[in-house]
Short mmCIF file of N, CA and C in Angstrom, two decimals:
data_model
loop_
_atom_site.label_atom_id
_atom_site.label_comp_id
_atom_site.label_asym_id
_atom_site.label_seq_id
_atom_site.Cartn_x
_atom_site.Cartn_y
_atom_site.Cartn_z
N HIS A 1 14.59 48.53 10.95
CA HIS A 1 15.90 48.79 11.59
C HIS A 1 16.16 48.07 12.85
N LEU A 2 15.10 47.90 13.61
CA LEU A 2 15.39 47.12 14.78
C LEU A 2 15.87 45.74 14.54
N ARG A 3 15.27 45.08 13.54
CA ARG A 3 15.77 43.75 13.11
C ARG A 3 17.17 43.78 12.51
N ARG A 4 17.47 44.74 11.77
CA ARG A 4 18.77 44.92 11.32
C ARG A 4 19.87 45.02 12.49
N GLY A 5 19.39 45.88 13.56
CA GLY A 5 20.31 46.07 14.69
C GLY A 5 20.60 44.79 15.33
N ALA A 6 19.50 43.98 15.54
CA ALA A 6 19.60 42.62 16.22
C ALA A 6 20.57 41.80 15.47
N VAL A 7 20.35 41.69 14.13
CA VAL A 7 21.28 40.74 13.34
C VAL A 7 22.70 41.37 13.43
N LEU A 8 22.91 42.64 13.36
CA LEU A 8 24.24 43.13 13.33
C LEU A 8 24.85 42.84 14.77
N VAL A 9 24.07 42.93 15.81
CA VAL A 9 24.66 42.47 17.10
C VAL A 9 25.11 41.03 17.06
N ALA A 10 24.29 40.20 16.46
CA ALA A 10 24.59 38.71 16.45
C ALA A 10 25.82 38.50 15.52
N LEU A 11 26.06 39.42 14.66
CA LEU A 11 27.26 39.30 13.77
C LEU A 11 28.53 39.88 14.47
N GLY A 12 28.26 40.63 15.63
CA GLY A 12 29.34 41.28 16.40
C GLY A 12 29.69 42.68 15.77
N ARG A 13 28.83 43.19 14.94
CA ARG A 13 29.05 44.49 14.24
C ARG A 13 28.34 45.53 15.18
N HIS A 14 28.88 45.80 16.31
CA HIS A 14 28.16 46.63 17.28
C HIS A 14 28.08 48.13 16.84
N ALA A 15 29.01 48.68 16.04
CA ALA A 15 29.00 50.13 15.80
C ALA A 15 27.84 50.22 14.65
N ASP A 16 27.74 49.16 13.81
CA ASP A 16 26.68 49.24 12.72
C ASP A 16 25.27 49.07 13.42
N ALA A 17 25.27 48.20 14.39
CA ALA A 17 24.03 47.91 15.15
C ALA A 17 23.53 49.18 15.90
N ALA A 18 24.48 49.93 16.45
CA ALA A 18 24.13 51.17 17.16
C ALA A 18 23.49 52.17 16.11
N THR A 19 24.08 52.30 14.96
CA THR A 19 23.51 53.09 13.92
C THR A 19 22.09 52.65 13.51
N ALA A 20 21.97 51.37 13.37
CA ALA A 20 20.60 50.84 13.09
C ALA A 20 19.58 51.20 14.12
N TYR A 21 19.95 50.98 15.37
CA TYR A 21 19.09 51.34 16.47
C TYR A 21 18.72 52.84 16.40
N LYS A 22 19.73 53.71 16.30
CA LYS A 22 19.42 55.10 16.15
C LYS A 22 18.54 55.47 15.08
N THR A 23 18.75 54.86 13.86
CA THR A 23 17.80 55.06 12.86
C THR A 23 16.40 54.57 13.12
N ALA A 24 16.24 53.50 13.78
CA ALA A 24 14.90 53.05 14.17
C ALA A 24 14.25 54.07 15.08
N VAL A 25 14.92 54.71 16.08
CA VAL A 25 14.39 55.63 16.96
C VAL A 25 13.99 56.92 16.14
N HIS A 26 14.91 57.26 15.21
CA HIS A 26 14.65 58.52 14.40
C HIS A 26 13.32 58.35 13.78
N PHE A 27 13.05 57.18 13.13
CA PHE A 27 11.88 57.00 12.16
C PHE A 27 10.56 56.63 13.10
N ASP A 28 10.91 56.12 14.27
CA ASP A 28 9.80 55.73 15.23
C ASP A 28 10.18 56.11 16.61
N PRO A 29 9.96 57.40 17.06
CA PRO A 29 10.34 57.82 18.38
C PRO A 29 9.83 56.82 19.56
N THR A 30 8.73 56.15 19.27
CA THR A 30 8.13 55.30 20.24
C THR A 30 9.02 54.16 20.52
N ALA A 31 9.89 53.81 19.62
CA ALA A 31 10.79 52.71 19.78
C ALA A 31 11.99 52.94 20.71
N ALA A 32 12.18 54.29 21.19
CA ALA A 32 13.20 54.68 22.09
C ALA A 32 13.15 53.73 23.36
N ALA A 33 12.03 53.58 23.79
CA ALA A 33 11.99 52.84 25.13
C ALA A 33 12.43 51.37 24.96
N THR A 34 12.08 50.74 23.77
CA THR A 34 12.42 49.38 23.76
C THR A 34 13.85 49.21 23.20
N THR A 35 14.43 50.18 22.65
CA THR A 35 15.80 50.04 22.11
C THR A 35 16.90 50.61 22.98
N HIS A 36 16.45 51.29 24.11
CA HIS A 36 17.42 52.02 24.84
C HIS A 36 18.58 51.04 25.38
N ASP A 37 18.25 49.98 25.93
CA ASP A 37 19.34 48.97 26.52
C ASP A 37 20.10 48.39 25.37
N ALA A 38 19.44 48.08 24.24
CA ALA A 38 20.19 47.50 23.11
C ALA A 38 21.18 48.44 22.62
N LEU A 39 20.69 49.71 22.47
CA LEU A 39 21.57 50.80 21.88
C LEU A 39 22.74 51.05 22.82
N SER A 40 22.55 51.14 24.16
CA SER A 40 23.63 51.51 25.06
C SER A 40 24.63 50.25 25.07
N THR A 41 24.15 49.06 25.04
CA THR A 41 25.11 47.91 24.93
C THR A 41 25.93 47.96 23.66
N ALA A 42 25.25 48.22 22.50
CA ALA A 42 26.01 48.21 21.23
C ALA A 42 27.01 49.38 21.20
N GLU A 43 26.62 50.50 21.68
CA GLU A 43 27.51 51.63 21.73
C GLU A 43 28.72 51.32 22.64
N ALA A 44 28.51 50.74 23.81
CA ALA A 44 29.55 50.46 24.69
C ALA A 44 30.56 49.38 24.10
N LYS A 45 29.88 48.37 23.53
CA LYS A 45 30.82 47.27 22.85
C LYS A 45 31.55 47.90 21.64
N ALA A 46 30.96 48.76 20.85
CA ALA A 46 31.63 49.39 19.83
C ALA A 46 32.82 50.24 20.33
N ALA A 47 32.52 50.98 21.37
CA ALA A 47 33.55 51.82 21.90
C ALA A 47 34.72 50.96 22.43
N SER A 48 34.39 49.97 23.17
CA SER A 48 35.51 49.01 23.84
C SER A 48 36.27 48.39 22.57
N ALA A 49 35.53 48.07 21.50
CA ALA A 49 36.22 47.40 20.39
C ALA A 49 37.25 48.40 19.82
N ALA A 50 36.79 49.66 19.75
CA ALA A 50 37.65 50.71 19.16
C ALA A 50 38.85 50.96 20.00
N THR A 51 38.77 50.77 21.31
CA THR A 51 39.99 50.94 22.14
C THR A 51 40.70 49.67 22.46
N GLY A 52 40.22 48.59 21.90
CA GLY A 52 40.95 47.31 22.14
C GLY A 52 40.53 46.53 23.39
N ALA A 53 39.52 47.15 24.10
CA ALA A 53 39.05 46.36 25.27
C ALA A 53 38.44 45.13 24.94
N SER A 54 38.50 44.17 25.81
CA SER A 54 37.80 42.87 25.50
C SER A 54 36.58 42.62 26.34
N TRP A 55 35.54 41.94 25.81
CA TRP A 55 34.33 41.58 26.48
C TRP A 55 34.46 40.05 26.73
N GLY A 56 35.49 39.48 26.83
CA GLY A 56 35.61 38.10 27.13
C GLY A 56 36.08 37.35 25.76
N PRO A 57 35.88 36.04 25.77
CA PRO A 57 36.28 35.29 24.58
C PRO A 57 35.49 35.68 23.48
N ASP A 58 36.22 35.62 22.29
CA ASP A 58 35.39 35.98 20.99
C ASP A 58 34.35 35.03 20.82
N PRO A 59 33.14 35.68 20.61
CA PRO A 59 32.10 34.82 20.28
C PRO A 59 32.13 34.24 18.86
N SER A 60 31.38 33.16 18.61
CA SER A 60 31.34 32.70 17.14
C SER A 60 30.68 33.83 16.31
N PRO A 61 31.13 33.93 15.06
CA PRO A 61 30.59 35.02 14.22
C PRO A 61 29.10 35.18 14.25
N VAL A 62 28.41 33.99 14.11
CA VAL A 62 27.04 33.99 14.14
C VAL A 62 26.58 32.76 14.84
N GLU A 63 25.58 32.91 15.75
CA GLU A 63 25.16 31.69 16.51
C GLU A 63 24.63 30.76 15.42
N PRO A 64 24.81 29.42 15.64
CA PRO A 64 24.36 28.33 14.69
C PRO A 64 22.85 28.54 14.43
N SER A 65 22.02 28.89 15.33
CA SER A 65 20.56 28.97 14.91
C SER A 65 20.35 30.14 14.09
N VAL A 66 20.99 31.27 14.22
CA VAL A 66 20.80 32.40 13.42
C VAL A 66 21.41 32.12 11.94
N ALA A 67 22.64 31.48 11.95
CA ALA A 67 23.09 31.08 10.65
C ALA A 67 22.24 30.11 9.93
N ASP A 68 21.71 29.19 10.60
CA ASP A 68 20.77 28.20 10.02
C ASP A 68 19.55 28.87 9.48
N ALA A 69 19.02 29.77 10.18
CA ALA A 69 17.76 30.50 9.83
C ALA A 69 18.00 31.37 8.56
N LEU A 70 19.22 31.94 8.49
CA LEU A 70 19.57 32.90 7.39
C LEU A 70 19.80 32.03 6.15
N ASP A 71 20.41 30.87 6.43
CA ASP A 71 20.73 30.01 5.26
C ASP A 71 19.49 29.43 4.67
N ALA A 72 18.51 29.01 5.48
CA ALA A 72 17.24 28.46 5.10
C ALA A 72 16.46 29.56 4.43
N LYS A 73 16.52 30.71 4.92
CA LYS A 73 15.78 31.77 4.29
C LYS A 73 16.26 32.07 2.89
N ALA A 74 17.61 32.09 2.78
CA ALA A 74 18.15 32.43 1.43
C ALA A 74 17.90 31.28 0.39
N LYS A 75 17.96 30.06 0.95
CA LYS A 75 17.47 28.89 0.02
C LYS A 75 16.00 29.08 -0.38
N GLY A 76 15.23 29.45 0.62
CA GLY A 76 13.77 29.66 0.32
C GLY A 76 13.57 30.85 -0.71
N ASN A 77 14.40 31.76 -0.63
CA ASN A 77 14.30 32.99 -1.58
C ASN A 77 14.66 32.47 -2.91
N VAL A 78 15.71 31.80 -3.03
CA VAL A 78 16.04 31.28 -4.42
C VAL A 78 14.98 30.32 -5.00
N ALA A 79 14.46 29.47 -4.27
CA ALA A 79 13.38 28.46 -4.71
C ALA A 79 12.14 29.31 -5.03
N HIS A 80 11.83 30.32 -4.26
CA HIS A 80 10.58 31.21 -4.57
C HIS A 80 10.87 31.96 -5.79
N GLY A 81 12.04 32.48 -5.99
CA GLY A 81 12.28 33.16 -7.24
C GLY A 81 12.25 32.34 -8.40
N ALA A 82 12.48 31.09 -8.31
CA ALA A 82 12.39 30.12 -9.45
C ALA A 82 10.96 29.58 -9.62
N GLY A 83 10.04 29.98 -8.72
CA GLY A 83 8.71 29.40 -8.81
C GLY A 83 8.53 28.08 -8.10
N ASP A 84 9.46 27.71 -7.43
CA ASP A 84 9.28 26.35 -6.73
C ASP A 84 8.79 26.68 -5.25
N TYR A 85 7.60 26.88 -5.30
CA TYR A 85 6.91 27.33 -4.00
C TYR A 85 6.97 26.27 -2.94
N ARG A 86 6.84 24.97 -3.26
CA ARG A 86 6.92 23.86 -2.32
C ARG A 86 8.27 23.78 -1.60
N THR A 87 9.33 23.80 -2.31
CA THR A 87 10.72 23.82 -1.82
C THR A 87 10.83 25.13 -0.99
N ALA A 88 10.42 26.24 -1.41
CA ALA A 88 10.40 27.53 -0.67
C ALA A 88 9.89 27.48 0.69
N LEU A 89 8.62 26.78 0.61
CA LEU A 89 7.92 26.63 1.92
C LEU A 89 8.69 25.81 2.77
N GLU A 90 9.29 24.68 2.31
CA GLU A 90 10.09 23.86 3.26
C GLU A 90 11.21 24.59 3.92
N HIS A 91 11.90 25.48 3.12
CA HIS A 91 12.93 26.28 3.65
C HIS A 91 12.51 27.30 4.67
N TYR A 92 11.43 28.00 4.31
CA TYR A 92 10.88 28.89 5.24
C TYR A 92 10.47 28.31 6.57
N VAL A 93 9.76 27.20 6.49
CA VAL A 93 9.32 26.46 7.69
C VAL A 93 10.51 26.12 8.57
N ALA A 94 11.65 25.67 7.83
CA ALA A 94 12.85 25.28 8.58
C ALA A 94 13.53 26.52 9.33
N ALA A 95 13.49 27.68 8.61
CA ALA A 95 13.99 28.85 9.13
C ALA A 95 13.11 29.36 10.40
N ILE A 96 11.79 29.26 10.21
CA ILE A 96 10.95 29.62 11.33
C ILE A 96 11.17 28.73 12.58
N ALA A 97 11.56 27.45 12.36
CA ALA A 97 11.82 26.59 13.45
C ALA A 97 12.96 27.08 14.37
N THR A 98 13.94 27.82 13.76
CA THR A 98 15.02 28.37 14.50
C THR A 98 14.83 29.79 14.92
N ALA A 99 14.01 30.53 14.23
CA ALA A 99 13.73 31.94 14.48
C ALA A 99 12.26 32.23 14.42
N PRO A 100 11.45 31.65 15.39
CA PRO A 100 10.02 31.75 15.22
C PRO A 100 9.37 33.05 15.33
N ASP A 101 10.22 34.08 15.91
CA ASP A 101 9.73 35.46 16.10
C ASP A 101 10.11 36.42 14.95
N ASP A 102 10.58 35.92 13.87
CA ASP A 102 11.08 36.72 12.72
C ASP A 102 9.83 36.94 11.78
N ALA A 103 9.25 38.19 11.76
CA ALA A 103 8.17 38.54 10.99
C ALA A 103 8.40 38.27 9.48
N VAL A 104 9.57 38.57 8.96
CA VAL A 104 9.93 38.41 7.63
C VAL A 104 9.75 36.90 7.21
N LEU A 105 10.21 36.06 8.12
CA LEU A 105 10.07 34.55 7.68
C LEU A 105 8.58 34.15 7.52
N HIS A 106 7.64 34.73 8.43
CA HIS A 106 6.30 34.44 8.27
C HIS A 106 5.74 35.05 7.02
N SER A 107 6.20 36.18 6.71
CA SER A 107 5.75 36.88 5.45
C SER A 107 6.11 36.05 4.22
N ASN A 108 7.35 35.53 4.28
CA ASN A 108 7.98 34.69 3.19
C ASN A 108 7.15 33.41 3.03
N ARG A 109 6.82 32.84 4.24
CA ARG A 109 6.07 31.58 4.19
C ARG A 109 4.71 31.82 3.65
N ALA A 110 4.10 33.03 4.00
CA ALA A 110 2.77 33.36 3.30
C ALA A 110 2.87 33.46 1.84
N ALA A 111 3.94 34.05 1.45
CA ALA A 111 4.21 34.26 -0.04
C ALA A 111 4.22 32.90 -0.81
N ALA A 112 5.00 31.94 -0.17
CA ALA A 112 5.06 30.69 -0.66
C ALA A 112 3.76 29.97 -0.70
N LEU A 113 2.94 30.13 0.37
CA LEU A 113 1.68 29.55 0.45
C LEU A 113 0.66 30.09 -0.56
N LEU A 114 0.76 31.48 -0.79
CA LEU A 114 -0.05 32.07 -1.93
C LEU A 114 0.30 31.41 -3.18
N GLY A 115 1.63 31.15 -3.44
CA GLY A 115 2.09 30.56 -4.66
C GLY A 115 1.54 29.13 -4.82
N LEU A 116 1.30 28.48 -3.77
CA LEU A 116 0.79 27.11 -3.70
C LEU A 116 -0.81 27.17 -3.72
N ARG A 117 -1.33 28.35 -3.67
CA ARG A 117 -2.80 28.52 -3.66
C ARG A 117 -3.34 27.93 -2.35
N ALA A 118 -2.66 27.91 -1.29
CA ALA A 118 -3.15 27.51 0.00
C ALA A 118 -3.48 28.89 0.83
N TYR A 119 -4.56 29.47 0.35
CA TYR A 119 -4.84 30.82 0.84
C TYR A 119 -5.25 30.93 2.32
N ALA A 120 -5.93 29.94 2.88
CA ALA A 120 -6.26 29.93 4.32
C ALA A 120 -4.94 29.90 5.11
N ASP A 121 -3.97 29.08 4.75
CA ASP A 121 -2.70 28.97 5.44
C ASP A 121 -1.89 30.24 5.26
N ALA A 122 -2.00 30.67 4.06
CA ALA A 122 -1.31 32.05 3.80
C ALA A 122 -1.78 33.17 4.65
N GLU A 123 -3.15 33.17 4.90
CA GLU A 123 -3.74 34.16 5.75
C GLU A 123 -3.16 33.95 7.19
N ARG A 124 -3.07 32.80 7.73
CA ARG A 124 -2.58 32.61 9.03
C ARG A 124 -1.11 33.03 9.10
N SER A 125 -0.25 32.68 8.20
CA SER A 125 1.07 33.18 8.16
C SER A 125 1.18 34.78 8.13
N ALA A 126 0.52 35.20 7.27
CA ALA A 126 0.50 36.70 7.21
C ALA A 126 0.00 37.44 8.46
N ARG A 127 -1.09 36.85 9.15
CA ARG A 127 -1.54 37.38 10.39
C ARG A 127 -0.41 37.31 11.45
N ARG A 128 0.21 36.19 11.45
CA ARG A 128 1.43 36.00 12.38
C ARG A 128 2.50 37.13 12.18
N CYS A 129 2.72 37.29 10.90
CA CYS A 129 3.72 38.33 10.47
C CYS A 129 3.43 39.69 11.07
N VAL A 130 2.02 40.04 10.80
CA VAL A 130 1.62 41.47 11.24
C VAL A 130 1.62 41.52 12.79
N ALA A 131 1.31 40.37 13.44
CA ALA A 131 1.26 40.38 14.85
C ALA A 131 2.69 40.55 15.33
N LEU A 132 3.70 39.98 14.78
CA LEU A 132 5.07 40.12 15.18
C LEU A 132 5.71 41.53 14.88
N ASP A 133 5.33 42.02 13.74
CA ASP A 133 5.80 43.34 13.36
C ASP A 133 4.83 44.23 12.57
N PRO A 134 4.00 44.96 13.46
CA PRO A 134 2.91 45.76 12.84
C PRO A 134 3.44 46.84 11.82
N GLY A 135 4.66 47.10 11.89
CA GLY A 135 5.34 48.12 11.02
C GLY A 135 5.84 47.44 9.76
N PHE A 136 5.66 46.34 9.44
CA PHE A 136 6.24 45.64 8.27
C PHE A 136 5.12 45.61 7.19
N ALA A 137 5.21 46.50 6.26
CA ALA A 137 4.18 46.68 5.28
C ALA A 137 3.99 45.32 4.41
N ARG A 138 4.95 44.68 4.13
CA ARG A 138 4.65 43.41 3.21
C ARG A 138 3.74 42.45 3.88
N GLY A 139 3.77 42.40 5.28
CA GLY A 139 2.92 41.60 5.91
C GLY A 139 1.42 41.89 5.59
N TYR A 140 1.13 43.16 5.66
CA TYR A 140 -0.28 43.67 5.38
C TYR A 140 -0.56 43.29 3.85
N GLY A 141 0.35 43.53 2.97
CA GLY A 141 0.12 43.16 1.63
C GLY A 141 -0.16 41.67 1.32
N ARG A 142 0.58 40.82 2.08
CA ARG A 142 0.31 39.40 1.90
C ARG A 142 -1.00 39.03 2.50
N LEU A 143 -1.32 39.63 3.61
CA LEU A 143 -2.60 39.34 4.35
C LEU A 143 -3.78 39.77 3.38
N GLY A 144 -3.63 40.95 2.81
CA GLY A 144 -4.72 41.50 1.96
C GLY A 144 -4.85 40.54 0.80
N GLU A 145 -3.78 40.14 0.24
CA GLU A 145 -3.94 39.29 -0.93
C GLU A 145 -4.63 38.01 -0.61
N ALA A 146 -4.10 37.34 0.49
CA ALA A 146 -4.89 36.04 0.85
C ALA A 146 -6.33 36.30 1.17
N LEU A 147 -6.66 37.30 1.81
CA LEU A 147 -8.12 37.60 2.05
C LEU A 147 -8.82 37.87 0.78
N ARG A 148 -8.29 38.61 -0.14
CA ARG A 148 -8.88 38.87 -1.49
C ARG A 148 -9.04 37.45 -2.22
N LEU A 149 -8.06 36.67 -2.16
CA LEU A 149 -8.23 35.37 -2.84
C LEU A 149 -9.17 34.37 -2.18
N LEU A 150 -9.52 34.61 -0.98
CA LEU A 150 -10.46 33.82 -0.16
C LEU A 150 -11.88 34.46 -0.45
N GLY A 151 -11.86 35.52 -1.19
CA GLY A 151 -13.11 36.15 -1.53
C GLY A 151 -13.62 37.08 -0.43
N ARG A 152 -12.84 37.53 0.55
CA ARG A 152 -13.23 38.36 1.61
C ARG A 152 -12.68 39.76 1.33
N ASN A 153 -13.20 40.45 0.19
CA ASN A 153 -12.67 41.63 -0.28
C ASN A 153 -12.86 42.77 0.69
N GLY A 154 -13.97 42.81 1.45
CA GLY A 154 -14.07 43.95 2.40
C GLY A 154 -13.08 43.88 3.55
N GLU A 155 -12.75 42.67 4.00
CA GLU A 155 -11.78 42.48 5.13
C GLU A 155 -10.35 42.78 4.41
N ALA A 156 -10.18 42.41 3.15
CA ALA A 156 -8.90 42.65 2.54
C ALA A 156 -8.71 44.19 2.39
N ARG A 157 -9.71 44.91 2.06
CA ARG A 157 -9.60 46.36 1.86
C ARG A 157 -9.22 46.96 3.15
N ARG A 158 -9.91 46.50 4.27
CA ARG A 158 -9.76 47.09 5.67
C ARG A 158 -8.28 46.73 6.09
N THR A 159 -7.86 45.62 5.77
CA THR A 159 -6.46 45.19 6.16
C THR A 159 -5.52 46.17 5.51
N LEU A 160 -5.69 46.40 4.18
CA LEU A 160 -4.66 47.31 3.47
C LEU A 160 -4.76 48.71 4.02
N GLU A 161 -6.01 49.16 4.27
CA GLU A 161 -6.08 50.46 4.94
C GLU A 161 -5.46 50.61 6.19
N GLY A 162 -5.63 49.52 7.04
CA GLY A 162 -4.92 49.54 8.39
C GLY A 162 -3.39 49.43 8.16
N GLY A 163 -2.96 48.75 7.16
CA GLY A 163 -1.53 48.74 6.80
C GLY A 163 -0.93 50.01 6.49
N LEU A 164 -1.78 50.82 5.71
CA LEU A 164 -1.29 52.12 5.25
C LEU A 164 -1.31 53.08 6.42
N GLU A 165 -2.15 52.87 7.41
CA GLU A 165 -2.11 53.63 8.74
C GLU A 165 -0.86 53.48 9.33
N MET A 166 -0.52 52.19 9.42
CA MET A 166 0.81 51.82 10.20
C MET A 166 2.08 52.13 9.33
N CYS A 167 1.90 52.14 8.09
CA CYS A 167 3.12 52.28 7.16
C CYS A 167 2.90 53.25 6.14
N GLN A 168 2.70 54.53 6.69
CA GLN A 168 2.26 55.67 5.84
C GLN A 168 3.09 55.90 4.58
N GLY A 169 2.53 55.99 3.49
CA GLY A 169 3.24 56.29 2.30
C GLY A 169 3.74 55.09 1.55
N ASN A 170 3.44 53.81 1.99
CA ASN A 170 3.91 52.72 1.41
C ASN A 170 3.34 52.50 -0.01
N ALA A 171 4.06 52.66 -1.07
CA ALA A 171 3.56 52.60 -2.38
C ALA A 171 2.94 51.15 -2.77
N ALA A 172 3.50 50.11 -2.23
CA ALA A 172 2.95 48.83 -2.62
C ALA A 172 1.55 48.59 -1.93
N LEU A 173 1.39 49.05 -0.78
CA LEU A 173 0.02 48.99 -0.15
C LEU A 173 -0.98 49.89 -0.74
N GLN A 174 -0.46 51.08 -1.20
CA GLN A 174 -1.36 52.04 -1.83
C GLN A 174 -1.71 51.41 -3.07
N HIS A 175 -0.86 50.79 -3.90
CA HIS A 175 -1.17 50.19 -5.19
C HIS A 175 -2.19 49.01 -5.10
N ALA A 176 -2.02 48.15 -3.96
CA ALA A 176 -2.91 47.08 -3.82
C ALA A 176 -4.37 47.68 -3.45
N LEU A 177 -4.37 48.73 -2.57
CA LEU A 177 -5.69 49.25 -2.24
C LEU A 177 -6.28 49.87 -3.45
N ASP A 178 -5.48 50.64 -4.34
CA ASP A 178 -6.08 51.24 -5.51
C ASP A 178 -6.67 50.19 -6.51
N ALA A 179 -6.11 48.95 -6.42
CA ALA A 179 -6.59 47.88 -7.21
C ALA A 179 -8.06 47.64 -6.92
N PHE A 180 -8.52 47.92 -5.77
CA PHE A 180 -9.90 47.68 -5.32
C PHE A 180 -10.83 48.72 -6.01
N GLY A 181 -10.30 49.89 -6.44
CA GLY A 181 -11.11 50.99 -6.93
C GLY A 181 -11.59 51.87 -5.78
N ALA A 182 -12.12 52.99 -6.10
CA ALA A 182 -12.44 53.97 -5.15
C ALA A 182 -13.71 53.77 -4.43
#
């Protein structure tokens, strides 16, 4: 929800961004400290937009770097869906170049690398994903899969268990852990 709020702010959708930030705090009260300023600004801009007040010249709908990253990610997703992991990887790398702190992009790069059987590289990308967003379950799943394919089953199991602690009730992580057996 924090990422969604940030993207909505970039799109100029301040009321929706405020809702996303409130949802983030609802699900993770510890996020209140980090979202307070962003939430206040989004609410203020949404209120002024509703009353017709201006915050200066209209910004571009999306900053070019954000638009470029979103476009590259979308192209990567299409290529990945078609099983063209090399092209997907190229697009994800391009997206990361403009949005290096986006955990989802690192997760997607890990997925493409898994498809290319570059397991050690996939591990590094998945570790970066988890470091950027410890609450993103898919990052743990990708890291666990890379570790399993590298033959490091104990570490894979511990990674999935740690992911379940951070992302309680995540069905995909539980399924991956159950595949190891009891």
